[in-house]
Amino acid sequence: MHASDKLPRHVAIIMDGNGRWAARRGLPRLRGHEEGAESVIAALRVCRDRGIRYLTLYAFSAENWRRPRTEIAGLMGLLRRFLHNREAELHRDRVRLRVIGRLADLPADVRRDLRRVIEGTSSYRNYHLILALSYGGRAEIVDAARGLAMAAVEGRLDPARLNERVFRRFLYAPDVPDPDLMIRTSGEIRLSNFLLWQLSYAELYFTPTLWPDFREKEFAEALAEYARRQRRFGALA
Ligand code: IPE
Ligand code: IPE
Ligand code: MG
């Protein structure tokens, strides 16, 4: 098999470094987020061209609520603009938009726009764009545990039969396969509470490139590196 044939089915990205990109240019942080939105479009294009069917993007973490209100408002506005400007393309490429996270935390107008696009694209199966919004990995596991405990109390689930497959059913997007490749930009080497359950056997790729500079070429380099990795899952090669 040619190395380039080894493609991840699911790529997850921690899109980090927008603020630093802006600061280096003496620009407001929001300009960095806007430029980062262009990298999102580039990443979507790469996935479409290569046939990578699942792309999960960490767009706003549960911890990001600690940022100044103006930055949060700017990010929410940018998300709404992105949905508005890109909706037609999502339909054209038959991309199903999905969201993971505590959506109830989001402003009502953002929720409304998300709902419209999520429902409008829900029948598509070619590509899945999964946005992590107000997302925390521990919160997801706790939410799953709550759902599970409720099911047990209501007699729908026998605790003795709990296993990893059953637990997974209570996660935010149970049918989505685990990421094969996790990319984090901006030089930070940490998970920042991203997909703690799902990343257990992902290949991890860290690059100093800031997210607004992470375009087709940089994504291609990450995919080339992934193709060189040997995944063993604990077995012998
Ligand atoms: C990532 O860029 C985008 C979000 C977290 C929403 P940052 O805003 O974290 O950029 P830096 O890390 O400050 O450079
Ligand atoms: C992680 O980036 C969250 C997103 C990219 C949405 P942060 O910039 O918020 O993470 P920390 O604070 O460096 O861990
Ligand atoms: Mg950051």
Tab-separated table of N, CA and C and ligand atoms in Angstrom, residues 13-17 20 58-61 63-64 67 132 184 188 190-192, ligand 2:
chain	number	residue	atom	x	y	z
A	13	ILE	N	-9.355	18.510	15.444
A	13	ILE	CA	-8.368	19.597	15.505
A	13	ILE	C	-8.652	20.559	16.657
A	14	ILE	N	-7.614	20.828	17.441
A	14	ILE	CA	-7.660	21.919	18.424
A	14	ILE	C	-7.083	23.138	17.709
A	15	MET	N	-7.972	24.036	17.320
A	15	MET	CA	-7.597	25.186	16.479
A	15	MET	C	-7.075	26.294	17.391
A	16	ASP	N	-5.790	26.263	17.693
A	16	ASP	CA	-5.261	27.191	18.698
A	16	ASP	C	-4.276	28.171	18.071
A	17	GLY	N	-4.209	29.374	18.639
A	17	GLY	CA	-3.194	30.349	18.239
A	17	GLY	C	-3.721	31.563	17.499
A	20	ARG	N	-2.532	34.856	19.292
A	20	ARG	CA	-1.114	35.151	19.080
A	20	ARG	C	-0.845	35.592	17.642
A	58	TYR	N	-12.507	21.874	17.486
A	58	TYR	CA	-12.708	22.441	18.822
A	58	TYR	C	-12.830	23.956	18.625
A	59	ALA	N	-14.056	24.441	18.660
A	59	ALA	CA	-14.301	25.845	18.335
A	59	ALA	C	-14.456	26.711	19.581
A	60	PHE	N	-14.978	26.097	20.664
A	60	PHE	CA	-15.167	26.874	21.893
A	60	PHE	C	-15.264	25.885	23.053
A	61	SER	N	-14.337	26.016	23.993
A	61	SER	CA	-14.307	25.038	25.086
A	61	SER	C	-15.171	25.498	26.249
A	63	GLU	N	-14.151	25.874	29.047
A	63	GLU	CA	-13.301	26.810	29.807
A	63	GLU	C	-13.218	28.180	29.132
A	64	ASN	N	-13.535	28.256	27.850
A	64	ASN	CA	-13.428	29.543	27.137
A	64	ASN	C	-14.447	30.577	27.632
A	67	ARG	N	-13.158	33.807	29.234
A	67	ARG	CA	-12.583	34.940	28.477
A	67	ARG	C	-13.449	36.188	28.631
A	132	ALA	N	-17.261	21.341	18.166
A	132	ALA	CA	-17.287	21.230	19.621
A	132	ALA	C	-17.477	22.639	20.179
A	184	ARG	N	-3.068	19.568	17.001
A	184	ARG	CA	-3.164	20.830	17.755
A	184	ARG	C	-2.142	21.805	17.201
A	188	GLU	N	1.231	24.456	21.686
A	188	GLU	CA	0.843	23.963	23.018
A	188	GLU	C	0.725	22.442	22.950
A	190	ARG	N	-0.906	19.991	24.849
A	190	ARG	CA	-1.881	19.508	25.839
A	190	ARG	C	-3.219	19.310	25.153
A	191	LEU	N	-4.112	18.615	25.873
A	191	LEU	CA	-5.423	18.306	25.294
A	191	LEU	C	-6.483	19.343	25.645
A	192	SER	N	-6.261	20.136	26.680
A	192	SER	CA	-7.235	21.161	27.078
A	192	SER	C	-8.665	20.608	27.101
B	2	IPE	C1	-8.385	25.159	23.393
B	2	IPE	O1	-7.633	26.313	23.248
B	2	IPE	C2	-9.816	25.404	23.039
B	2	IPE	C3	-10.079	25.720	21.633
B	2	IPE	C4	-9.190	25.727	20.667
B	2	IPE	C5	-11.446	26.025	21.309
B	2	IPE	P1	-7.353	27.293	24.490
B	2	IPE	O2	-6.441	28.352	23.998
B	2	IPE	O3	-8.630	27.712	25.090
B	2	IPE	O4	-6.622	26.305	25.502
B	2	IPE	P2	-5.580	26.600	26.679
B	2	IPE	O5	-6.188	27.673	27.539
B	2	IPE	O6	-4.310	27.050	26.043
B	2	IPE	O7	-5.433	25.294	27.372
